[in-house]
PDB file of C-alpha atoms in Angstrom:
ATOM      1  CA  MET A   1     -12.098  39.523  -3.092  1.00  0.00           C
ATOM      2  CA  SER A   2     -12.433  37.288  -6.091  1.00  0.00           C
ATOM      3  CA  VAL A   3     -10.415  34.089  -5.637  1.00  0.00           C
ATOM      4  CA  ILE A   4     -10.438  31.178  -8.025  1.00  0.00           C
ATOM      5  CA  LEU A   5      -9.601  27.665  -6.829  1.00  0.00           C
ATOM      6  CA  ARG A   6      -8.492  25.032  -9.305  1.00  0.00           C
ATOM      7  CA  GLN A   7      -6.488  21.858  -9.438  1.00  0.00           C
ATOM      8  CA  ALA A   8      -2.820  22.265 -10.372  1.00  0.00           C
ATOM      9  CA  THR A   9      -1.763  21.311 -13.900  1.00  0.00           C
ATOM     10  CA  PRO A  10       1.702  20.733 -15.403  1.00  0.00           C
ATOM     11  CA  GLU A  11       1.593  24.273 -16.818  1.00  0.00           C
ATOM     12  CA  ASP A  12       1.502  25.640 -13.251  1.00  0.00           C
ATOM     13  CA  VAL A  13       4.779  24.082 -12.115  1.00  0.00           C
ATOM     14  CA  SER A  14       7.046  27.162 -12.441  1.00  0.00           C
ATOM     15  CA  ALA A  15       4.631  29.487 -10.675  1.00  0.00           C
ATOM     16  CA  LEU A  16       3.903  26.812  -8.044  1.00  0.00           C
ATOM     17  CA  SER A  17       7.629  26.363  -7.421  1.00  0.00           C
ATOM     18  CA  ARG A  18       8.024  30.088  -6.711  1.00  0.00           C
ATOM     19  CA  LEU A  19       4.886  30.198  -4.557  1.00  0.00           C
ATOM     20  CA  ALA A  20       5.818  27.069  -2.569  1.00  0.00           C
ATOM     21  CA  SER A  21       9.360  28.315  -2.002  1.00  0.00           C
ATOM     22  CA  ASP A  22       8.285  31.799  -0.901  1.00  0.00           C
ATOM     23  CA  THR A  23       5.451  30.696   1.374  1.00  0.00           C
ATOM     24  CA  PHE A  24       7.523  27.946   2.976  1.00  0.00           C
ATOM     25  CA  ARG A  25      10.291  30.383   3.787  1.00  0.00           C
ATOM     26  CA  ASP A  26       7.748  32.855   5.162  1.00  0.00           C
ATOM     27  CA  GLY A  27       6.125  30.236   7.374  1.00  0.00           C
ATOM     28  CA  TRP A  28       9.145  28.248   8.484  1.00  0.00           C
ATOM     29  CA  ALA A  29      12.445  30.138   8.159  1.00  0.00           C
ATOM     30  CA  ALA A  30      12.053  31.906  11.488  1.00  0.00           C
ATOM     31  CA  LEU A  31      11.226  28.599  13.171  1.00  0.00           C
ATOM     32  CA  ILE A  32      13.849  26.279  11.694  1.00  0.00           C
ATOM     33  CA  THR A  33      16.379  28.943  10.566  1.00  0.00           C
ATOM     34  CA  ALA A  34      16.724  30.381   7.084  1.00  0.00           C
ATOM     35  CA  PRO A  35      19.585  28.079   5.989  1.00  0.00           C
ATOM     36  CA  ILE A  36      17.623  24.940   6.872  1.00  0.00           C
ATOM     37  CA  ALA A  37      14.490  26.338   5.204  1.00  0.00           C
ATOM     38  CA  ASP A  38      16.529  27.151   2.093  1.00  0.00           C
ATOM     39  CA  ALA A  39      18.018  23.634   2.049  1.00  0.00           C
ATOM     40  CA  TYR A  40      14.518  22.145   2.292  1.00  0.00           C
ATOM     41  CA  VAL A  41      13.211  24.408  -0.497  1.00  0.00           C
ATOM     42  CA  ALA A  42      16.135  23.390  -2.737  1.00  0.00           C
ATOM     43  CA  VAL A  43      15.024  19.760  -2.480  1.00  0.00           C
ATOM     44  CA  ALA A  44      11.243  19.877  -2.041  1.00  0.00           C
ATOM     45  CA  PHE A  45      10.113  22.625  -4.418  1.00  0.00           C
ATOM     46  CA  THR A  46      12.132  22.049  -7.567  1.00  0.00           C
ATOM     47  CA  ILE A  47      10.427  22.034 -10.956  1.00  0.00           C
ATOM     48  CA  ASP A  48      11.065  18.291 -11.290  1.00  0.00           C
ATOM     49  CA  LYS A  49       9.774  17.446  -7.790  1.00  0.00           C
ATOM     50  CA  LEU A  50       6.628  19.526  -8.157  1.00  0.00           C
ATOM     51  CA  SER A  51       6.023  18.133 -11.661  1.00  0.00           C
ATOM     52  CA  GLU A  52       6.049  14.664 -10.113  1.00  0.00           C
ATOM     53  CA  GLU A  53       3.648  15.768  -7.393  1.00  0.00           C
ATOM     54  CA  ILE A  54       1.216  17.270  -9.894  1.00  0.00           C
ATOM     55  CA  ALA A  55       1.302  14.094 -12.003  1.00  0.00           C
ATOM     56  CA  ASP A  56       0.918  11.798  -8.977  1.00  0.00           C
ATOM     57  CA  THR A  57      -2.708  10.652  -8.851  1.00  0.00           C
ATOM     58  CA  THR A  58      -2.400   9.828  -5.134  1.00  0.00           C
ATOM     59  CA  SER A  59      -1.860  13.544  -4.494  1.00  0.00           C
ATOM     60  CA  TYR A  60      -4.145  16.488  -5.027  1.00  0.00           C
ATOM     61  CA  ILE A  61      -2.862  20.044  -5.283  1.00  0.00           C
ATOM     62  CA  VAL A  62      -5.336  22.904  -5.312  1.00  0.00           C
ATOM     63  CA  LEU A  63      -4.271  26.413  -6.252  1.00  0.00           C
ATOM     64  CA  ALA A  64      -5.790  29.739  -5.267  1.00  0.00           C
ATOM     65  CA  GLY A  65      -5.452  32.564  -7.757  1.00  0.00           C
ATOM     66  CA  ASP A  66      -6.457  36.196  -7.679  1.00  0.00           C
ATOM     67  CA  LYS A  67      -8.486  37.957 -10.373  1.00  0.00           C
ATOM     68  CA  ASN A  68      -5.335  38.200 -12.522  1.00  0.00           C
ATOM     69  CA  GLN A  69      -4.735  34.453 -12.104  1.00  0.00           C
ATOM     70  CA  THR A  70      -1.615  35.116 -10.015  1.00  0.00           C
ATOM     71  CA  LEU A  71      -1.116  32.267  -7.554  1.00  0.00           C
ATOM     72  CA  ILE A  72      -1.664  33.417  -3.982  1.00  0.00           C
ATOM     73  CA  GLY A  73      -2.001  30.118  -2.128  1.00  0.00           C
ATOM     74  CA  TYR A  74      -2.102  26.373  -2.443  1.00  0.00           C
ATOM     75  CA  ALA A  75      -2.749  23.169  -0.545  1.00  0.00           C
ATOM     76  CA  LYS A  76      -1.665  19.585  -1.055  1.00  0.00           C
ATOM     77  CA  LEU A  77      -3.464  16.426  -0.031  1.00  0.00           C
ATOM     78  CA  ALA A  78      -1.223  13.356  -0.075  1.00  0.00           C
ATOM     79  CA  THR A  79      -2.858   9.969   0.253  1.00  0.00           C
ATOM     80  CA  ALA A  80       0.339   7.964  -0.189  1.00  0.00           C
ATOM     81  CA  ALA A  81       3.129  10.346   0.922  1.00  0.00           C
ATOM     82  CA  LYS A  82       3.636   8.707   4.277  1.00  0.00           C
ATOM     83  CA  GLU A  83       1.797   6.537   6.707  1.00  0.00           C
ATOM     84  CA  ALA A  84      -0.027   8.257   9.531  1.00  0.00           C
ATOM     85  CA  PRO A  85       1.514   7.848  12.969  1.00  0.00           C
ATOM     86  CA  GLY A  86      -0.178   5.121  14.996  1.00  0.00           C
ATOM     87  CA  PHE A  87      -1.891   7.617  17.288  1.00  0.00           C
ATOM     88  CA  VAL A  88      -3.859   9.215  14.422  1.00  0.00           C
ATOM     89  CA  THR A  89      -7.387   7.833  14.559  1.00  0.00           C
ATOM     90  CA  GLY A  90      -9.858   6.915  11.847  1.00  0.00           C
ATOM     91  CA  SER A  91      -9.906   3.996   9.451  1.00  0.00           C
ATOM     92  CA  ARG A  92      -8.650   6.113   6.523  1.00  0.00           C
ATOM     93  CA  PRO A  93      -6.481   9.030   7.615  1.00  0.00           C
ATOM     94  CA  ILE A  94      -5.299  11.312   4.818  1.00  0.00           C
ATOM     95  CA  LEU A  95      -2.404  13.752   5.096  1.00  0.00           C
ATOM     96  CA  LEU A  96      -2.839  17.474   4.582  1.00  0.00           C
ATOM     97  CA  GLN A  97       0.781  17.909   3.566  1.00  0.00           C
ATOM     98  CA  ARG A  98       0.797  21.630   2.793  1.00  0.00           C
ATOM     99  CA  LEU A  99      -1.467  24.659   3.137  1.00  0.00           C
ATOM    100  CA  TYR A 100       0.069  28.047   2.455  1.00  0.00           C
ATOM    101  CA  VAL A 101      -1.156  31.510   1.505  1.00  0.00           C
ATOM    102  CA  THR A 102       1.123  34.393   0.593  1.00  0.00           C
ATOM    103  CA  SER A 103       1.502  36.860   3.450  1.00  0.00           C
ATOM    104  CA  ALA A 104      -0.174  39.667   1.482  1.00  0.00           C
ATOM    105  CA  TYR A 105      -3.388  37.619   1.289  1.00  0.00           C
ATOM    106  CA  GLN A 106      -3.473  36.048   4.752  1.00  0.00           C
ATOM    107  CA  GLY A 107      -6.505  36.764   6.895  1.00  0.00           C
ATOM    108  CA  GLN A 108      -8.846  37.056   3.908  1.00  0.00           C
ATOM    109  CA  GLY A 109     -10.456  33.599   4.076  1.00  0.00           C
ATOM    110  CA  ILE A 110      -8.299  32.046   1.353  1.00  0.00           C
ATOM    111  CA  ALA A 111      -6.822  29.408   3.665  1.00  0.00           C
ATOM    112  CA  ASP A 112     -10.354  28.422   4.692  1.00  0.00           C
ATOM    113  CA  ARG A 113     -11.391  28.034   1.075  1.00  0.00           C
ATOM    114  CA  LEU A 114      -8.319  25.898   0.361  1.00  0.00           C
ATOM    115  CA  LEU A 115      -8.961  23.776   3.466  1.00  0.00           C
ATOM    116  CA  ASN A 116     -12.627  23.276   2.535  1.00  0.00           C
ATOM    117  CA  ASP A 117     -11.592  22.139  -0.936  1.00  0.00           C
ATOM    118  CA  ILE A 118      -9.046  19.725   0.557  1.00  0.00           C
ATOM    119  CA  VAL A 119     -11.682  18.279   2.918  1.00  0.00           C
ATOM    120  CA  ARG A 120     -14.079  17.742  -0.006  1.00  0.00           C
ATOM    121  CA  GLU A 121     -11.348  15.936  -1.952  1.00  0.00           C
ATOM    122  CA  ALA A 122     -10.326  13.850   1.067  1.00  0.00           C
ATOM    123  CA  LEU A 123     -13.948  12.792   1.549  1.00  0.00           C
ATOM    124  CA  ARG A 124     -14.230  11.980  -2.158  1.00  0.00           C
ATOM    125  CA  ARG A 125     -11.195   9.725  -1.714  1.00  0.00           C
ATOM    126  CA  GLY A 126     -12.804   7.950   1.242  1.00  0.00           C
ATOM    127  CA  GLY A 127     -10.958   9.778   4.008  1.00  0.00           C
ATOM    128  CA  THR A 128     -12.242   9.644   7.570  1.00  0.00           C
ATOM    129  CA  THR A 129      -9.562  11.773   9.223  1.00  0.00           C
ATOM    130  CA  LEU A 130      -7.466  14.641   7.946  1.00  0.00           C
ATOM    131  CA  TRP A 131      -4.092  14.889   9.697  1.00  0.00           C
ATOM    132  CA  LEU A 132      -1.088  17.184   9.460  1.00  0.00           C
ATOM    133  CA  GLU A 133       2.246  17.912  11.056  1.00  0.00           C
ATOM    134  CA  THR A 134       3.020  21.353  12.451  1.00  0.00           C
ATOM    135  CA  GLU A 135       5.858  23.022  14.267  1.00  0.00           C
ATOM    136  CA  PRO A 136       4.933  23.724  17.920  1.00  0.00           C
ATOM    137  CA  GLY A 137       6.373  27.237  17.615  1.00  0.00           C
ATOM    138  CA  ASN A 138       4.211  28.134  14.625  1.00  0.00           C
ATOM    139  CA  GLN A 139       1.485  29.888  16.586  1.00  0.00           C
ATOM    140  CA  ARG A 140      -0.175  31.215  13.440  1.00  0.00           C
ATOM    141  CA  ALA A 141      -0.732  27.662  12.161  1.00  0.00           C
ATOM    142  CA  TRP A 142      -1.802  26.361  15.571  1.00  0.00           C
ATOM    143  CA  ARG A 143      -4.461  29.037  15.948  1.00  0.00           C
ATOM    144  CA  PHE A 144      -5.725  28.468  12.416  1.00  0.00           C
ATOM    145  CA  TYR A 145      -6.124  24.701  12.773  1.00  0.00           C
ATOM    146  CA  GLN A 146      -7.481  24.679  16.317  1.00  0.00           C
ATOM    147  CA  LYS A 147     -10.201  27.166  15.327  1.00  0.00           C
ATOM    148  CA  ARG A 148     -11.164  24.627  12.652  1.00  0.00           C
ATOM    149  CA  ASP A 149     -11.539  21.730  15.083  1.00  0.00           C
ATOM    150  CA  PHE A 150      -8.156  20.077  14.606  1.00  0.00           C
ATOM    151  CA  VAL A 151      -6.845  18.517  17.814  1.00  0.00           C
ATOM    152  CA  ASP A 152      -3.314  17.752  18.951  1.00  0.00           C
ATOM    153  CA  VAL A 153      -2.844  13.966  19.071  1.00  0.00           C
ATOM    154  CA  GLY A 154       0.901  13.508  19.537  1.00  0.00           C
ATOM    155  CA  SER A 155       4.383  14.273  18.310  1.00  0.00           C
ATOM    156  CA  THR A 156       6.788  12.832  15.797  1.00  0.00           C
ATOM    157  CA  ILE A 157      10.172  13.602  14.322  1.00  0.00           C
ATOM    158  CA  TYR A 158      10.416  15.328  10.951  1.00  0.00           C
ATOM    159  CA  PRO A 159      13.748  14.901   9.166  1.00  0.00           C
ATOM    160  CA  LEU A 160      15.198  18.083   7.685  1.00  0.00           C
ATOM    161  CA  PRO A 161      18.184  18.547   5.346  1.00  0.00           C
ATOM    162  CA  GLY A 162      21.592  18.217   6.944  1.00  0.00           C
ATOM    163  CA  GLY A 163      20.587  15.420   9.300  1.00  0.00           C
ATOM    164  CA  ILE A 164      18.589  17.733  11.538  1.00  0.00           C
ATOM    165  CA  ASN A 165      15.443  16.335  13.088  1.00  0.00           C
ATOM    166  CA  ASP A 166      12.618  18.584  14.198  1.00  0.00           C
ATOM    167  CA  ARG A 167      10.113  17.409  16.816  1.00  0.00           C
ATOM    168  CA  ILE A 168       6.719  18.398  15.487  1.00  0.00           C
ATOM    169  CA  ARG A 169       3.142  18.018  16.625  1.00  0.00           C
ATOM    170  CA  VAL A 170       0.482  16.052  14.801  1.00  0.00           C
ATOM    171  CA  LEU A 171      -3.015  17.480  14.533  1.00  0.00           C
ATOM    172  CA  GLN A 172      -6.075  15.694  13.232  1.00  0.00           C
ATOM    173  CA  LYS A 173      -9.706  16.360  12.415  1.00  0.00           C
ATOM    174  CA  ARG A 174     -12.447  13.822  11.833  1.00  0.00           C
ATOM    175  CA  ILE A 175     -13.989  14.527   8.435  1.00  0.00           C
ATOM    176  CA  GLY A 176     -15.940  11.380   7.676  1.00  0.00           C
ATOM    177  CA  PRO A 177     -18.555   9.335   9.472  1.00  0.00           C
ATOM    178  CA  PRO A 178     -17.475   7.432  12.599  1.00  0.00           C
ATOM    179  CA  ASP A 179     -15.811   4.099  11.932  1.00  0.00           C
ATOM    180  CA  ASP A 180     -18.160   1.109  12.048  1.00  0.00           C
ATOM    181  CA  ALA A 181     -15.785  -1.057  14.035  1.00  0.00           C
ATOM    182  CA  GLY A 182     -14.053  -0.280  17.314  1.00  0.00           C
TER     183      GLY A 182
END
């Protein structure tokens, strides 16, 4: 399958909003309930919010498109979105905030290509560790990341709309050379 990866541009915001909304619901609605997923989508994947994310130079959003340039997946690296929990190791941990592929294209290596691109960008930005948060019940995500040498390093609370807090697991993967000190 021919897949093209490219960095998101302001012209992509409408299509990215639809893709982000659909893939988030597909990956999370069954885990956190559809109403909570919908409330999150209504805040996190608006045109304005995603326009800000695309323009933010501390973030990096890579898109995967099929031969017709239809978006089929995306990933977001966020160097300033939030501080890594204290148990994440490495002198420069960088957050893999999102990695989603539409269900019709899952299992075809697209997520791997997106992840490899994110790792390259994290290394370019001086990252030593790539970390992410994942729902313990999301077995599909767990299997994907553990097969790619991510390890479970602890848990944290993720605030969701409506004052609901979700206990999630934090995974990390060393991507850079070992730290000189300590």
